[in-house]
Amino acid sequence: MVSQARKLQIQEELRKILNPEQYEAVVETDGALLILAGAGSGKTRVITHKIQYLVNIGVPASSILAVTFTNKAAREMKERVAKLVGKGKKGITITTFHSLGLQILEKEITHLGYRGKFSIYDDSDCQKLLKEIIHELRLPEDEYDLKDLLFKIGLIKIKMSSPSSIDDPNLPRIYEMYQKNLMAYNAVDFNDLIKLPIILFEEHPEILEKYRNRWRYILVDEYQDTSSMQYRLMKMLAYKHRNISVVGDDDQSIYSWRGANSSNISMFEQDFYPIKEIKLEQNYRCTGNILKAANSIICCNTDRKAKKLWTSGSAGHLIQWYEARDPEDEAEFVMTYISRLHLEGYKYSDFGILFRMNNQSQPIEELLRTNNIPYKVIGATKFFERPEIKDILSYMRFIANMEDEVSLTRIINTPKRGIGNATITAIMEHAKETNSSMYCSIRDFVRLGVLGPKTTPYLEDFYNLIEKYREQIFKPRNIARTVSNLVDEIDYKGKLLLEVKDPKSVQYKMRNISQLYQSISNYEKNPDNMDPNIYEYLQRVSLSTRDDENDGDEISLLSIHSAKGLEYKVVFVIGVEDGLIPHDKTMEETGTDQEERRLFYVAVTRARERLFLSYPRERTKFKETSQRNPSPFMSEIPEDVIETLDIEKDLGKKDTLAMLLDKWNLQDDK
């Protein structure tokens, strides 16, 4: 540790750049600390300066662990810490919960009976596995929605509950076989990345002790979103030294439907008693009017820690409210004001359009496409989940893990090579009889020729293909080249031309595959990757999310849930109507509007400068038109911060959407 005089000097420097509450949160290093950080209050600033402070006062960098939820948040935190700490950053662990679990499992998973390098199954892989299990158990396949079944299994793990807690008498059997098959394939699912380290620590206290002694100072971001499972992992790691700081905002707890446990704050207070609590209430993001609306909305919730956001900045523009005729009119309203503000100097990327349900974006997307305006839908199909990318990744995954039978069944006849379902069934049955893998069965069938002269050559070609590229792909910095050669050899483009027929669609898919080559090549060329290999690349892919994609100058369309942690200069919240905000289904399931009000609060606080709220007076669904009413939350917004829009009066009758778009296009042409 540094001398007391140097410590006081460091603290004095921090006082100059932090507000009093931020300063207190940064220099409080020993013991358990709960930091209640309101929206836009600078929580990331606090976490990064706290890491800097710990390093500057002499805490070894390797003993600091900071955990957040998304790859993007972790990446931004790393970048900020690097600027603050410089060379001192080496050894600091800044990661997501799932990456942390992966880091532990990569070193320790053999203690749980797994075999070295393992695969991480994504949702589609898991659903395929569940389909096989339902068939094997002879359950009625038409009664099971695979997506819903996987969601239930995920909740069992996240909440650390029993399979019998779900109202389905078959679920315990399905769950047991699901876990058994994952292990047989030397694979884990996404939730296992946190569940398995917990089991590891419970069964091997000496391993837990090793990691406890490694990370003596722990910081947890977005704490209000932690599940029971995530909290348990953090508690196990932190309980010995008890130097843990959790940063969160109970007013932004909106993920209970996917397992976030709102009681984790009270659990933290009990388990780490006595704790210190610090509130960050000064907002650096929103204008005064937006904050006044946000405070008025959220204060109606009773189940919360009392806090009130404030700003030293200006009141800013009034919040704009628009009652549209229908969703199409609402879309034209959004586009009209985006066009106007774009002409005033706002960039595409300054706009965020938020909605409660994904299908609400359709009328707006149609207008954007028609007028060639760049946009992105956040939360849409991820790059690595596109079918053509999944095909190639499945080849890579099987070559890396010969026991990954989900990947094997995807690629064995992709492209079609004369290996039909009967052959695949025979391979599976032989594998069960001999207690071996499907690939071992393929090898046996090829050597013995038991499938006859018609099928054996096809199986032999596939076997030789895998062996050939397995030999090549492990050569240093040869992954991208090997994958490219593989795609050419199997004539994947020819497969697409036969299946898709549309040449433009084929070109699009092949362009995606070219992007995959580039992704692999970038990974191999990155000097930070000392030993680039296929295992590490595939692990990175498995942990990737939509927020990993590069941000361009595009308008963002996203659900309110997806908007958590993001901000825009101008925000449009559409469909602010009763039945959507709050949502009828959520109200029926929970009997309370508290989380729905928090959701609306999150939507409002995404706006930095301008906020537009709207709803359609009527909406048509299944050819039936219904009248809609404004959200009851609108009555909670003070009248002095909001105004109702009359487009013709505000813009002038001559400034129609078409005219604004013409001006916009002329401006962009320049």
XYZ file of C-alpha atoms in Angstrom:
670
model
C 0.000 0.000 0.000
C 1.073 3.610 -0.593
C 1.900 6.039 2.184
C -0.884 7.950 3.941
C 0.369 11.228 2.433
C 0.188 9.806 -1.111
C -3.260 8.360 -0.389
C -4.531 11.776 0.720
C -3.065 13.333 -2.437
C -4.879 10.772 -4.622
C -8.131 11.459 -2.773
C -7.741 15.209 -3.240
C -7.335 14.718 -6.994
C -10.545 12.682 -7.051
C -12.497 15.396 -5.177
C -11.829 17.762 -8.083
C -13.442 15.522 -10.724
C -16.226 13.735 -8.804
C -19.329 14.995 -7.029
C -19.430 14.331 -3.242
C -21.491 11.139 -3.490
C -19.402 9.749 -6.342
C -16.236 10.508 -4.373
C -17.546 8.738 -1.277
C -18.470 5.677 -3.344
C -15.007 5.541 -4.942
C -12.862 5.829 -1.792
C -14.986 3.414 0.271
C -12.954 0.279 -0.463
C -13.211 -2.007 2.567
C -16.339 -3.953 3.400
C -19.692 -4.275 1.651
C -21.040 -1.256 -0.222
C -24.429 -0.751 -1.917
C -24.349 2.081 -4.464
C -27.843 3.088 -5.569
C -27.107 4.774 -8.886
C -30.041 6.488 -10.563
C -30.325 6.670 -14.359
C -27.575 8.811 -15.885
C -25.858 9.391 -12.527
C -22.402 8.272 -13.666
C -22.228 4.749 -12.282
C -19.669 3.591 -14.868
C -17.572 6.637 -13.964
C -17.728 5.547 -10.312
C -16.783 1.931 -11.055
C -13.845 2.830 -13.315
C -12.466 5.457 -10.926
C -12.869 3.003 -8.064
C -10.735 0.490 -9.956
C -8.182 3.250 -10.630
C -8.204 4.239 -6.964
C -7.645 0.668 -5.790
C -4.651 0.296 -8.114
C -3.224 3.712 -7.162
C -3.334 2.962 -3.432
C -1.430 -0.256 -3.956
C -4.037 -3.014 -4.373
C -2.601 -5.628 -6.795
C -4.398 -5.387 -10.142
C -4.823 -9.177 -10.272
C -6.959 -9.109 -7.120
C -9.648 -6.864 -8.691
C -12.728 -8.346 -10.379
C -15.392 -6.197 -12.068
C -18.496 -7.933 -13.443
C -21.194 -6.519 -15.709
C -23.927 -7.916 -17.982
C -23.120 -7.262 -21.634
C -20.017 -7.575 -23.758
C -20.468 -3.959 -24.815
C -20.555 -2.724 -21.199
C -17.474 -4.807 -20.348
C -15.646 -3.521 -23.417
C -16.433 0.119 -22.584
C -15.361 -0.399 -18.976
C -12.053 -1.934 -20.100
C -11.411 1.017 -22.422
C -12.101 3.567 -19.666
C -9.949 1.714 -17.142
C -7.119 1.475 -19.668
C -7.161 5.267 -20.091
C -7.245 5.843 -16.327
C -4.765 3.213 -15.183
C -2.486 2.771 -18.209
C 0.053 -0.018 -17.731
C -1.384 -0.708 -14.279
C -4.464 -2.310 -15.883
C -2.606 -5.574 -16.572
C -4.122 -8.309 -14.443
C -7.473 -6.623 -13.732
C -10.410 -8.894 -14.584
C -13.281 -6.985 -16.229
C -15.847 -9.361 -17.636
C -19.469 -10.454 -17.947
C -21.032 -13.032 -15.639
C -21.025 -15.670 -18.368
C -17.473 -14.922 -19.468
C -16.392 -15.202 -15.830
C -18.038 -18.613 -15.601
C -16.384 -19.665 -18.852
C -12.996 -18.526 -17.567
C -13.409 -20.727 -14.491
C -14.755 -23.736 -16.406
C -12.000 -23.661 -19.020
C -9.535 -24.387 -16.216
C -11.632 -26.538 -13.877
C -14.417 -28.336 -15.765
C -12.628 -31.717 -15.691
C -13.306 -31.786 -11.930
C -17.005 -32.135 -12.836
C -16.460 -35.121 -15.136
C -16.322 -33.214 -18.433
C -13.539 -33.782 -20.946
C -11.287 -30.789 -21.550
C -12.389 -28.569 -24.433
C -16.172 -28.308 -24.465
C -18.838 -26.823 -26.735
C -21.298 -24.106 -25.745
C -24.727 -24.767 -27.218
C -26.837 -21.821 -28.321
C -30.639 -21.795 -28.201
C -31.128 -23.519 -31.544
C -28.709 -26.309 -30.581
C -30.498 -26.785 -27.265
C -33.900 -26.879 -28.936
C -32.659 -29.531 -31.354
C -31.420 -31.574 -28.407
C -34.787 -31.199 -26.663
C -36.570 -32.359 -29.807
C -34.479 -35.538 -29.798
C -35.227 -36.112 -26.102
C -38.992 -35.692 -26.535
C -38.869 -38.198 -29.396
C -36.785 -40.647 -27.369
C -39.137 -40.381 -24.374
C -42.079 -40.954 -26.760
C -43.841 -37.814 -25.599
C -46.410 -36.083 -27.853
C -44.180 -33.762 -29.896
C -47.017 -31.458 -30.952
C -47.714 -30.584 -27.297
C -44.282 -29.034 -26.745
C -43.118 -25.618 -27.880
C -39.331 -26.126 -27.900
C -38.596 -22.447 -27.342
C -40.931 -22.330 -24.345
C -39.542 -25.612 -22.982
C -35.979 -24.294 -23.176
C -37.105 -21.082 -21.455
C -38.558 -23.138 -18.570
C -35.333 -25.151 -18.246
C -33.398 -21.884 -18.218
C -35.580 -20.473 -15.428
C -35.043 -23.646 -13.362
C -31.296 -23.057 -13.565
C -31.435 -19.283 -13.116
C -33.720 -19.482 -10.085
C -31.889 -22.584 -8.789
C -35.227 -24.321 -8.336
C -36.366 -27.900 -8.844
C -37.727 -29.164 -12.207
C -40.809 -30.297 -10.273
C -41.591 -26.620 -9.561
C -42.805 -26.288 -13.167
C -46.354 -27.449 -13.838
C -45.421 -30.289 -16.202
C -45.134 -33.865 -14.883
C -42.739 -34.793 -17.709
C -40.323 -31.926 -17.132
C -38.169 -33.661 -14.463
C -37.473 -36.530 -16.912
C -36.811 -34.119 -19.777
C -34.531 -31.995 -17.622
C -32.557 -35.002 -16.354
C -32.000 -36.378 -19.855
C -31.207 -32.906 -21.189
C -28.372 -32.468 -18.691
C -27.185 -36.042 -19.193
C -27.005 -35.616 -22.979
C -25.234 -32.275 -22.714
C -22.558 -33.919 -20.635
C -22.339 -36.895 -23.025
C -21.745 -34.466 -25.902
C -19.190 -32.584 -23.761
C -21.321 -29.492 -24.093
C -22.911 -26.885 -21.846
C -25.709 -24.399 -22.383
C -25.537 -20.686 -21.624
C -26.915 -20.953 -18.086
C -24.504 -23.776 -17.260
C -21.694 -21.234 -17.520
C -22.844 -19.894 -14.154
C -24.535 -22.943 -12.668
C -21.569 -25.297 -13.117
C -19.017 -23.030 -11.353
C -21.400 -22.938 -8.366
C -21.568 -26.744 -8.322
C -17.786 -26.857 -8.742
C -17.248 -24.568 -5.745
C -19.714 -26.543 -3.604
C -18.089 -29.889 -4.411
C -14.489 -28.645 -4.341
C -13.985 -26.075 -1.538
C -10.262 -25.947 -2.289
C -10.993 -24.585 -5.780
C -13.366 -21.974 -4.316
C -10.643 -20.950 -1.867
C -8.230 -20.457 -4.786
C -10.563 -18.014 -6.546
C -11.513 -16.264 -3.303
C -7.866 -15.523 -2.643
C -7.361 -14.396 -6.228
C -10.168 -11.799 -6.303
C -10.177 -9.879 -3.012
C -11.991 -6.808 -4.361
C -15.189 -7.373 -6.332
C -17.404 -4.832 -8.131
C -20.773 -5.773 -9.647
C -22.514 -3.512 -12.176
C -26.296 -3.484 -12.902
C -26.832 -5.356 -9.661
C -30.635 -5.008 -9.830
C -30.609 -7.367 -12.845
C -28.795 -10.230 -11.118
C -30.508 -13.585 -10.801
C -30.458 -15.849 -7.753
C -27.780 -17.894 -9.498
C -25.567 -14.879 -10.272
C -25.920 -13.533 -6.748
C -24.971 -16.922 -5.309
C -21.804 -17.022 -7.424
C -20.800 -13.510 -6.339
C -21.577 -14.292 -2.703
C -19.396 -17.407 -2.801
C -16.464 -15.458 -4.256
C -16.804 -12.408 -1.982
C -17.842 -13.908 1.345
C -14.341 -14.438 2.726
C -12.858 -10.943 2.272
C -16.229 -9.133 2.019
C -14.780 -6.297 -0.078
C -17.665 -6.141 -2.520
C -19.308 -3.087 -4.079
C -22.599 -3.575 -5.932
C -23.949 -0.812 -8.151
C -27.551 -0.756 -9.258
C -30.894 0.961 -9.342
C -34.015 -0.804 -8.132
C -36.045 1.666 -10.236
C -34.588 0.044 -13.353
C -35.286 -3.559 -12.378
C -37.223 -4.775 -15.450
C -36.076 -8.338 -16.047
C -37.983 -10.461 -13.526
C -39.511 -12.391 -16.462
C -36.068 -13.780 -17.305
C -35.035 -14.554 -13.740
C -33.760 -11.276 -12.257
C -34.416 -11.367 -8.517
C -35.532 -8.003 -7.125
C -34.952 -9.265 -3.570
C -31.181 -9.525 -4.188
C -30.730 -6.030 -2.735
C -32.284 -7.045 0.585
C -30.387 -10.367 0.437
C -27.152 -8.425 0.028
C -28.025 -6.265 3.029
C -28.657 -9.389 5.134
C -25.761 -11.562 3.955
C -23.097 -8.863 4.174
C -24.396 -6.977 7.230
C -23.310 -4.338 8.108
C -23.240 -2.618 4.721
C -22.804 1.004 3.716
C -25.351 2.587 1.344
C -24.626 5.548 -0.955
C -27.126 7.170 -3.324
C -26.112 8.774 -6.620
C -28.959 11.145 -7.532
C -27.337 13.827 -9.676
C -28.212 13.099 -13.303
C -25.815 14.019 -16.122
C -27.905 12.721 -19.026
C -31.408 14.197 -19.152
C -32.871 17.680 -19.190
C -34.828 19.014 -16.230
C -38.244 18.443 -17.807
C -37.472 14.825 -18.652
C -36.236 14.215 -15.106
C -39.314 15.850 -13.604
C -41.506 13.485 -15.628
C -39.370 10.459 -14.727
C -39.433 11.248 -10.996
C -43.201 11.733 -11.051
C -43.687 8.380 -12.757
C -41.431 6.270 -10.561
C -42.398 7.830 -7.221
C -45.813 6.146 -7.588
C -44.086 2.806 -6.940
C -44.113 1.794 -3.288
C -41.618 -1.096 -3.439
C -38.435 0.974 -3.948
C -35.521 2.728 -2.296
C -36.450 6.413 -2.068
C -34.379 8.628 -4.372
C -34.971 11.664 -6.569
C -32.879 12.488 -9.611
C -31.862 16.092 -10.229
C -29.740 18.020 -12.682
C -27.817 21.261 -12.651
C -28.586 21.630 -16.359
C -31.455 23.425 -18.082
C -35.117 22.440 -18.164
C -34.820 21.861 -21.915
C -37.651 21.198 -24.336
C -41.110 20.179 -23.223
C -42.027 16.531 -23.701
C -44.099 16.119 -26.883
C -47.313 14.045 -26.802
C -49.133 12.965 -29.941
C -52.453 11.147 -30.358
C -52.338 9.415 -33.747
C -55.261 8.091 -35.761
C -53.696 4.648 -36.205
C -50.215 3.006 -36.267
C -49.596 4.281 -39.819
C -50.312 7.864 -38.755
C -48.082 7.322 -35.704
C -45.265 6.159 -38.011
C -45.687 9.278 -40.189
C -45.556 11.443 -37.051
C -42.252 9.828 -36.014
C -40.758 10.195 -39.490
C -41.946 13.800 -39.804
C -40.113 14.900 -36.664
C -37.045 12.789 -37.381
C -36.876 14.440 -40.810
C -37.231 17.896 -39.308
C -34.616 17.319 -36.607
C -32.235 15.732 -39.118
C -32.466 18.901 -41.205
C -31.608 20.841 -38.051
C -28.352 18.889 -37.682
C -29.126 15.705 -35.751
C -27.410 12.531 -37.026
C -29.244 9.267 -37.728
C -27.563 7.681 -34.714
C -29.017 10.373 -32.427
C -32.506 8.848 -32.751
C -33.899 5.911 -30.778
C -37.436 4.600 -31.457
C -38.694 2.489 -28.542
C -41.659 0.148 -28.348
C -43.177 -2.420 -25.988
C -43.682 -5.204 -28.570
C -41.463 -5.963 -31.561
C -44.331 -6.004 -34.098
C -44.990 -2.302 -33.408
C -41.967 -1.332 -35.509
C -43.377 -2.596 -38.830
C -45.072 0.642 -40.089
C -41.974 2.678 -39.213
C -39.640 0.173 -40.869
C -41.704 0.354 -44.050
C -41.316 4.144 -44.178
C -37.590 3.922 -43.470
C -37.050 1.322 -46.196
C -39.183 3.199 -48.725
C -37.125 6.350 -48.214
C -33.727 4.598 -48.049
C -33.059 5.841 -44.533
C -30.458 3.728 -42.674
C -31.660 1.982 -39.539
C -30.990 -1.060 -37.395
C -33.315 -3.196 -35.329
C -31.562 -3.953 -32.062
C -32.454 -7.404 -30.824
C -33.081 -8.798 -34.334
C -31.564 -12.064 -35.555
C -27.955 -12.154 -34.534
C -25.280 -12.550 -37.164
C -24.028 -15.845 -35.712
C -27.576 -17.256 -35.637
C -28.214 -16.888 -39.365
C -28.714 -20.343 -40.955
C -25.773 -20.139 -43.366
C -23.453 -19.006 -40.556
C -24.768 -21.727 -38.249
C -23.981 -24.329 -40.915
C -20.338 -23.278 -41.208
C -19.922 -22.828 -37.450
C -21.335 -26.331 -36.951
C -18.575 -27.705 -39.177
C -16.024 -25.785 -37.100
C -17.520 -26.900 -33.803
C -17.622 -30.551 -34.764
C -14.063 -30.496 -36.052
C -13.053 -28.968 -32.694
C -15.198 -31.339 -30.579
C -15.862 -34.735 -32.176
C -18.427 -35.529 -29.468
C -20.643 -32.569 -30.404
C -23.399 -34.661 -31.943
C -25.858 -31.793 -32.346
C -23.395 -30.159 -34.737
C -22.711 -33.512 -36.399
C -26.374 -34.149 -37.207
C -26.613 -30.647 -38.713
C -23.652 -31.053 -41.063
C -23.643 -34.749 -41.978
C -25.964 -34.122 -44.941
C -25.298 -30.395 -45.453
C -24.990 -30.009 -48.380
C -26.923 -33.127 -49.340
C -24.443 -35.931 -49.922
C -26.613 -39.057 -50.016
C -26.651 -39.713 -46.264
C -30.330 -40.079 -45.413
C -32.278 -40.360 -42.175
C -32.112 -44.163 -42.183
C -28.311 -44.032 -42.249
C -28.216 -41.437 -39.458
C -30.563 -43.597 -37.358
C -28.301 -46.619 -37.902
C -25.283 -44.571 -36.804
C -27.096 -43.445 -33.644
C -28.209 -46.972 -32.751
C -24.705 -48.376 -33.244
C -23.296 -45.606 -31.030
C -25.716 -46.560 -28.244
C -24.996 -50.280 -28.590
C -21.228 -49.767 -28.447
C -21.391 -46.927 -25.890
C -19.366 -44.751 -28.223
C -19.805 -41.512 -30.151
C -21.611 -41.171 -33.474
C -18.322 -40.290 -35.146
C -16.756 -43.512 -33.895
C -19.732 -45.336 -35.407
C -19.156 -43.574 -38.733
C -15.523 -44.686 -38.655
C -16.594 -48.272 -37.910
C -19.157 -48.260 -40.723
C -16.608 -46.889 -43.187
C -13.988 -49.494 -42.254
C -16.421 -52.435 -42.229
C -18.588 -51.356 -45.184
C -21.678 -52.751 -43.457
C -24.034 -50.179 -45.012
C -23.455 -51.529 -48.486
C -21.869 -50.204 -51.693
C -24.426 -47.434 -52.213
C -24.191 -45.612 -48.882
C -20.655 -46.423 -47.699
C -18.851 -44.202 -50.304
C -20.913 -41.164 -49.214
C -20.128 -41.841 -45.566
C -16.465 -42.373 -46.418
C -16.293 -39.046 -48.286
C -17.743 -37.248 -45.244
C -15.350 -39.024 -42.865
C -12.331 -38.166 -45.035
C -13.518 -34.558 -45.323
C -13.642 -34.122 -41.535
C -10.277 -35.824 -41.036
C -8.672 -33.651 -43.724
C -9.816 -30.359 -42.239
C -9.275 -31.475 -38.662
C -5.604 -31.851 -39.565
C -5.447 -28.389 -41.130
C -7.525 -26.235 -38.790
C -5.205 -26.637 -35.802
C -2.174 -25.263 -37.664
C -1.066 -21.817 -36.358
C -3.172 -18.958 -37.745
C -4.791 -21.180 -40.336
C -8.433 -21.146 -39.250
C -9.818 -18.603 -41.751
C -7.988 -20.179 -44.697
C -9.119 -23.681 -43.691
C -12.761 -22.640 -43.302
C -12.699 -20.879 -46.678
C -11.285 -23.990 -48.362
C -13.868 -26.164 -46.626
C -16.758 -24.004 -47.856
C -15.389 -24.223 -51.394
C -14.851 -27.981 -51.250
C -18.391 -28.767 -50.073
C -19.727 -26.332 -52.715
C -21.891 -24.489 -50.199
C -22.798 -21.848 -52.790
C -24.159 -24.621 -55.024
C -26.293 -25.822 -52.108
C -27.764 -22.359 -51.703
C -28.503 -22.016 -55.417
C -30.448 -25.287 -55.345
C -32.422 -24.391 -52.206
C -32.973 -20.644 -52.424
C -33.315 -20.076 -56.176
C -33.120 -16.273 -55.752
C -29.597 -15.190 -56.864
C -29.744 -11.994 -54.775
C -30.532 -13.980 -51.641
C -27.653 -16.346 -52.421
C -25.309 -13.385 -52.844
C -26.472 -11.983 -49.504
C -25.843 -15.283 -47.717
C -22.404 -15.732 -49.320
C -21.572 -12.168 -48.301
C -22.436 -13.149 -44.726
C -20.050 -16.104 -44.989
C -17.347 -13.733 -46.264
C -17.963 -11.637 -43.140
C -17.421 -14.786 -41.091
C -14.042 -15.308 -42.816
C -13.174 -11.701 -41.961
C -14.228 -12.180 -38.354
C -11.959 -15.220 -38.020
C -9.113 -13.447 -39.826
C -9.388 -10.398 -37.545
C -9.259 -12.688 -34.538
C -6.147 -14.452 -35.847
C -4.382 -11.181 -36.709
C -5.171 -9.441 -33.407
C -1.825 -9.057 -31.584
C -3.610 -9.345 -28.222
C -4.427 -12.985 -29.053
C -1.153 -14.678 -28.202
C -2.277 -18.158 -29.231
C -5.284 -17.886 -31.577
C -7.055 -21.218 -31.872
C -10.400 -22.581 -32.970
C -11.524 -23.362 -29.402
C -11.085 -19.807 -28.208
C -12.711 -18.345 -31.322
C -15.786 -20.561 -30.942
C -16.073 -19.660 -27.253
C -16.039 -15.973 -28.193
C -18.741 -16.561 -30.782
C -20.893 -18.381 -28.226
C -20.678 -15.429 -25.846
C -21.232 -12.778 -28.518
C -24.399 -10.669 -28.524
C -26.066 -8.181 -30.849
C -24.350 -5.319 -29.062
C -21.019 -6.597 -30.362
C -21.818 -5.303 -33.817
C -20.303 -2.023 -34.898
C -22.391 1.087 -34.404
C -22.960 3.029 -37.603
C -24.856 6.234 -38.366
C -28.262 4.564 -38.233
C -31.585 5.150 -36.545
C -32.099 2.585 -33.757
C -35.365 0.662 -33.440
C -35.606 -1.387 -30.270
C -37.846 -2.666 -27.517
C -37.803 -0.847 -24.200
C -36.202 -3.908 -22.603
C -33.390 -3.778 -25.190
C -32.899 -0.037 -24.533
C -31.700 -0.629 -20.978
C -28.211 0.868 -20.614
C -28.476 2.893 -23.843
C -29.191 6.579 -24.445
C -30.085 8.819 -27.389
C -30.305 12.551 -27.922
C -33.842 12.089 -29.221
C -36.185 9.311 -28.126
C -39.584 8.359 -29.543
C -41.666 5.994 -27.411
C -44.544 4.681 -29.531
C -47.622 2.768 -28.413
C -47.879 4.510 -25.024
C -51.332 3.031 -24.562
C -53.253 1.055 -21.991
C -52.771 -2.646 -22.658
C -49.184 -2.187 -23.858
C -47.787 0.183 -21.207
C -48.633 -1.407 -18.794
C -48.979 -4.687 -20.679
C -52.177 -6.658 -20.051
C -50.370 -10.019 -19.849
C -47.873 -8.807 -17.256
C -50.660 -7.296 -15.170
C -52.570 -10.581 -15.251
C -49.497 -12.622 -14.264
C -48.153 -10.353 -11.507
C -51.224 -8.495 -10.256
C -49.191 -5.277 -10.005
C -48.048 -2.509 -12.322
C -44.782 -1.778 -10.492
C -42.379 -3.434 -12.940
C -44.321 -1.996 -15.899
C -43.974 1.482 -14.391
C -40.232 0.864 -13.996
C -40.163 -0.110 -17.662
C -41.794 3.182 -18.662
C -39.349 5.025 -16.390
C -36.444 3.338 -18.214
C -37.924 4.389 -21.577
C -38.276 8.019 -20.513
C -34.743 8.237 -19.090
C -33.124 7.038 -22.335
C -33.665 10.572 -23.737
C -30.958 13.192 -23.346
C -32.490 16.228 -25.096
C -35.869 15.504 -26.691
C -38.629 13.076 -25.768
C -41.661 12.261 -27.943
C -44.498 10.039 -26.683
C -47.363 8.787 -28.831
C -50.152 6.252 -29.235
C -52.774 5.371 -31.902
C -56.444 5.977 -31.063
C -57.338 2.789 -32.907
C -55.478 -0.385 -33.758
C -56.483 -3.235 -36.110
C -55.650 -6.853 -35.303
C -56.953 -9.880 -37.189
C -59.230 -7.550 -39.234
C -60.846 -6.267 -36.034
C -60.407 -2.609 -35.129
C -60.363 -1.624 -31.468
C -60.295 1.769 -29.789
C -57.238 2.478 -27.650
C -56.693 4.698 -24.626
C -53.560 6.485 -23.437
C -51.421 4.691 -20.857
C -52.590 5.431 -17.292
C -48.964 6.340 -16.570
C -49.411 9.461 -18.715
C -51.611 10.975 -15.990
C -48.607 10.817 -13.635
C -46.564 13.250 -15.765
C -46.933 16.885 -14.565
C -48.847 19.073 -17.022
C -46.186 21.793 -17.010
C -43.548 19.557 -18.671
C -45.642 18.135 -21.518
C -47.500 19.535 -24.499
C -49.893 17.933 -26.962
C -48.767 18.235 -30.569
C -50.770 19.528 -33.500
C -48.509 18.667 -36.425
C -50.021 21.122 -38.884
C -49.834 23.957 -36.371
C -46.326 23.037 -35.216
C -44.712 22.447 -38.601
C -46.949 24.451 -40.906
C -49.295 23.003 -43.472
C -46.666 23.211 -46.205
C -44.047 21.180 -44.259
C -45.507 17.763 -45.011
C -43.593 14.538 -44.484
C -42.989 14.217 -48.230
C -41.534 17.726 -48.453
C -39.327 17.172 -45.429
C -38.042 13.910 -46.878
C -37.281 15.665 -50.181
C -35.262 18.292 -48.319
C -33.561 15.518 -46.346
C -32.548 13.621 -49.472
C -31.268 16.792 -51.143
C -29.205 17.567 -48.040
C -27.727 14.043 -47.970
C -26.885 14.238 -51.698
C -24.687 17.247 -50.994
